[in-house]
PDB file of C-alpha atoms in Angstrom:
ATOM      1  CA  MET A1482     101.254 203.996 156.408  1.00 41.00           C
ATOM      2  CA  THR A1483     100.302 204.070 152.732  1.00 43.00           C
ATOM      3  CA  ALA A1484     102.974 203.680 150.093  1.00 44.00           C
ATOM      4  CA  ASN A1485     102.666 205.826 147.018  1.00 46.00           C
ATOM      5  CA  VAL A1486     103.603 204.659 143.553  1.00 43.00           C
ATOM      6  CA  PRO A1487     105.839 207.302 141.994  1.00 45.00           C
ATOM      7  CA  SER A1488     104.393 209.047 138.973  1.00 46.00           C
ATOM      8  CA  SER A1489     107.401 207.764 137.019  1.00 47.00           C
ATOM      9  CA  ALA A1490     106.329 204.147 137.645  1.00 48.00           C
ATOM     10  CA  PRO A1491     105.244 202.332 134.484  1.00 53.00           C
ATOM     11  CA  GLN A1492     101.530 201.968 133.937  1.00 55.00           C
ATOM     12  CA  GLY A1493     100.387 198.666 135.445  1.00 53.00           C
ATOM     13  CA  ALA A1494     103.294 198.664 137.908  1.00 58.00           C
ATOM     14  CA  PHE A1495     102.785 196.901 141.219  1.00 57.00           C
ATOM     15  CA  ASP A1496     100.843 199.143 143.561  1.00 52.00           C
ATOM     16  CA  PRO A1497     101.524 198.102 147.182  1.00 61.00           C
ATOM     17  CA  SER A1498      98.446 199.944 148.434  1.00 63.00           C
ATOM     18  CA  GLY A1499      96.286 197.426 146.576  1.00 53.00           C
ATOM     19  CA  GLN A1500      94.749 199.955 144.195  1.00 60.00           C
ATOM     20  CA  GLY A1501      94.023 198.917 140.668  1.00 64.00           C
ATOM     21  CA  GLU A1502      94.346 195.547 139.035  1.00 78.00           C
ATOM     22  CA  ALA A1503      98.148 195.318 139.365  1.00 80.00           C
ATOM     23  CA  LEU A1504      97.857 193.593 142.724  1.00 82.00           C
ATOM     24  CA  GLY A1505      95.495 190.989 141.266  1.00 82.00           C
ATOM     25  CA  ARG A1506      97.936 190.255 138.437  1.00 81.00           C
ATOM     26  CA  ALA A1507     100.776 189.840 140.933  1.00 84.00           C
ATOM     27  CA  VAL A1508      98.703 187.418 143.023  1.00 85.00           C
ATOM     28  CA  ALA A1509      97.745 185.399 139.924  1.00 83.00           C
ATOM     29  CA  LEU A1510     101.405 185.109 138.962  1.00 89.00           C
ATOM     30  CA  LEU A1511     102.419 184.020 142.458  1.00 92.00           C
ATOM     31  CA  ARG A1512      99.651 181.392 142.502  1.00 90.00           C
ATOM     32  CA  ALA A1513     100.857 180.015 139.175  1.00 89.00           C
ATOM     33  CA  LEU A1514     104.452 179.954 140.406  1.00 92.00           C
ATOM     34  CA  GLY A1515     103.324 178.056 143.507  1.00 93.00           C
ATOM     35  CA  HIS A1516     102.813 174.880 141.454  1.00 94.00           C
ATOM     36  CA  GLU A1517     106.009 173.009 140.593  1.00 94.00           C
ATOM     37  CA  GLY A1518     104.729 171.816 137.210  1.00 94.00           C
ATOM     38  CA  ARG A1519     103.642 175.280 136.077  1.00 95.00           C
ATOM     39  CA  LEU A1520     106.906 176.830 137.251  1.00 95.00           C
ATOM     40  CA  GLU A1521     108.882 174.204 135.354  1.00 95.00           C
ATOM     41  CA  ILE A1522     106.865 174.862 132.194  1.00 96.00           C
ATOM     42  CA  LEU A1523     107.469 178.610 132.526  1.00 96.00           C
ATOM     43  CA  CYS A1524     111.207 177.982 133.049  1.00 94.00           C
ATOM     44  CA  ASN A1525     111.230 175.998 129.816  1.00 95.00           C
ATOM     45  CA  LEU A1526     109.413 178.772 127.955  1.00 97.00           C
ATOM     46  CA  ILE A1527     111.953 181.455 128.904  1.00 94.00           C
ATOM     47  CA  GLY A1528     114.059 180.537 125.885  1.00 91.00           C
ATOM     48  CA  GLY A1529     111.167 180.987 123.471  1.00 95.00           C
ATOM     49  CA  GLU A1530     108.274 179.138 121.922  1.00 97.00           C
ATOM     50  CA  ARG A1531     107.819 175.413 122.533  1.00 98.00           C
ATOM     51  CA  ASN A1532     105.157 172.908 121.551  1.00 97.00           C
ATOM     52  CA  VAL A1533     103.470 170.477 123.947  1.00 97.00           C
ATOM     53  CA  SER A1534     105.652 167.581 122.820  1.00 97.00           C
ATOM     54  CA  ASP A1535     108.853 169.545 123.547  1.00 97.00           C
ATOM     55  CA  LEU A1536     107.517 170.646 126.940  1.00 98.00           C
ATOM     56  CA  THR A1537     106.400 167.120 127.827  1.00 97.00           C
ATOM     57  CA  GLN A1538     109.885 165.804 127.117  1.00 97.00           C
ATOM     58  CA  ALA A1539     111.568 168.690 128.960  1.00 95.00           C
ATOM     59  CA  VAL A1540     109.515 168.389 132.152  1.00 94.00           C
ATOM     60  CA  GLY A1541     109.309 164.591 132.093  1.00 95.00           C
ATOM     61  CA  THR A1542     105.589 164.262 132.704  1.00 95.00           C
ATOM     62  CA  SER A1543     102.604 163.171 130.655  1.00 96.00           C
ATOM     63  CA  GLN A1544     101.202 165.151 127.759  1.00 96.00           C
ATOM     64  CA  PRO A1545      97.768 165.494 129.408  1.00 97.00           C
ATOM     65  CA  ALA A1546      99.393 166.916 132.556  1.00 97.00           C
ATOM     66  CA  VAL A1547     101.402 169.460 130.536  1.00 97.00           C
ATOM     67  CA  SER A1548      98.315 170.414 128.497  1.00 97.00           C
ATOM     68  CA  GLN A1549      96.289 170.913 131.669  1.00 97.00           C
ATOM     69  CA  GLN A1550      98.939 173.204 133.175  1.00 97.00           C
ATOM     70  CA  LEU A1551      99.270 175.151 129.919  1.00 97.00           C
ATOM     71  CA  MET A1552      95.492 175.641 129.920  1.00 96.00           C
ATOM     72  CA  ARG A1553      95.711 177.068 133.446  1.00 94.00           C
ATOM     73  CA  LEU A1554      98.629 179.344 132.502  1.00 95.00           C
ATOM     74  CA  ARG A1555      96.698 180.587 129.452  1.00 95.00           C
ATOM     75  CA  ALA A1556      93.603 181.247 131.577  1.00 93.00           C
ATOM     76  CA  GLU A1557      95.758 183.375 133.901  1.00 90.00           C
ATOM     77  CA  GLY A1558      97.144 185.288 130.897  1.00 90.00           C
ATOM     78  CA  LEU A1559     100.702 184.156 131.594  1.00 94.00           C
ATOM     79  CA  VAL A1560     101.135 182.040 128.460  1.00 96.00           C
ATOM     80  CA  LYS A1561      99.935 182.644 124.922  1.00 97.00           C
ATOM     81  CA  SER A1562      99.690 180.274 121.981  1.00 97.00           C
ATOM     82  CA  ARG A1563      99.797 180.443 118.227  1.00 97.00           C
ATOM     83  CA  ARG A1564      99.201 177.881 115.540  1.00 97.00           C
ATOM     84  CA  GLN A1565     101.925 177.033 113.052  1.00 96.00           C
ATOM     85  CA  GLY A1566     100.558 174.477 110.614  1.00 95.00           C
ATOM     86  CA  LYS A1567      99.348 171.531 112.700  1.00 94.00           C
ATOM     87  CA  MET A1568     101.452 172.531 115.698  1.00 95.00           C
ATOM     88  CA  ILE A1569     100.502 174.879 118.533  1.00 96.00           C
ATOM     89  CA  LEU A1570     103.412 176.846 119.961  1.00 98.00           C
ATOM     90  CA  TYR A1571     103.347 178.289 123.476  1.00 98.00           C
ATOM     91  CA  SER A1572     105.287 181.253 124.826  1.00 98.00           C
ATOM     92  CA  ILE A1573     105.292 183.523 127.846  1.00 97.00           C
ATOM     93  CA  ALA A1574     102.774 186.324 127.347  1.00 96.00           C
ATOM     94  CA  GLN A1575     104.255 189.035 129.605  1.00 92.00           C
ATOM     95  CA  SER A1576     107.804 190.339 129.867  1.00 93.00           C
ATOM     96  CA  GLU A1577     107.345 190.680 133.635  1.00 92.00           C
ATOM     97  CA  VAL A1578     106.813 186.918 133.871  1.00 94.00           C
ATOM     98  CA  VAL A1579     110.067 186.305 131.997  1.00 95.00           C
ATOM     99  CA  GLN A1580     111.918 188.595 134.426  1.00 95.00           C
ATOM    100  CA  ILE A1581     110.503 186.953 137.550  1.00 95.00           C
ATOM    101  CA  VAL A1582     110.876 183.358 136.364  1.00 95.00           C
ATOM    102  CA  SER A1583     114.417 184.112 135.154  1.00 94.00           C
ATOM    103  CA  ALA A1584     115.292 185.524 138.578  1.00 94.00           C
ATOM    104  CA  LEU A1585     113.903 182.410 140.283  1.00 93.00           C
ATOM    105  CA  ARG A1586     115.765 180.137 137.882  1.00 91.00           C
ATOM    106  CA  ASP A1587     119.017 182.039 138.411  1.00 90.00           C
ATOM    107  CA  ALA A1588     118.620 181.940 142.198  1.00 91.00           C
ATOM    108  CA  TYR A1589     117.568 178.299 142.542  1.00 88.00           C
ATOM    109  CA  CYS A1590     119.055 176.598 139.468  1.00 83.00           C
ATOM    110  CA  PRO A1591     122.527 178.132 139.218  1.00 70.00           C
ATOM    111  CA  THR A1592     123.871 175.799 136.514  1.00 68.00           C
ATOM    112  CA  GLU A1593     125.519 176.769 133.263  1.00 59.00           C
ATOM    113  CA  ASN A1594     122.369 176.255 131.191  1.00 55.00           C
ATOM    114  CA  GLY A1595     119.915 177.302 133.935  1.00 50.00           C
ATOM    115  CA  ALA A1596     118.231 173.897 133.970  1.00 55.00           C
ATOM    116  CA  CYS A1597     116.916 172.696 137.318  1.00 58.00           C
TER     117      CYS A1597
END
């Protein structure tokens, strides 16, 4: 049985039949979310831009480890960066990522501030 994506579906929407690149983007996101460190970084970026120092403090790991995970998230197109003076600020690149990570945070970290 083949599922059809309705014509009203947004362009780039998940296509369960595996057609197009939407399925590849979904798999890349799920792979990134499968690593605790990357998921924690994404959770911390939901509120907006953060620099490596802020993220290192928030996730409680080393700066090289955070930088390595940010590099992976950038390579997957999930995080973007911009320079502000000497500082590099990171943010989530896709609104879909914000929605999915927010849903995970709300389901698994049901505290007042959403922190795990």
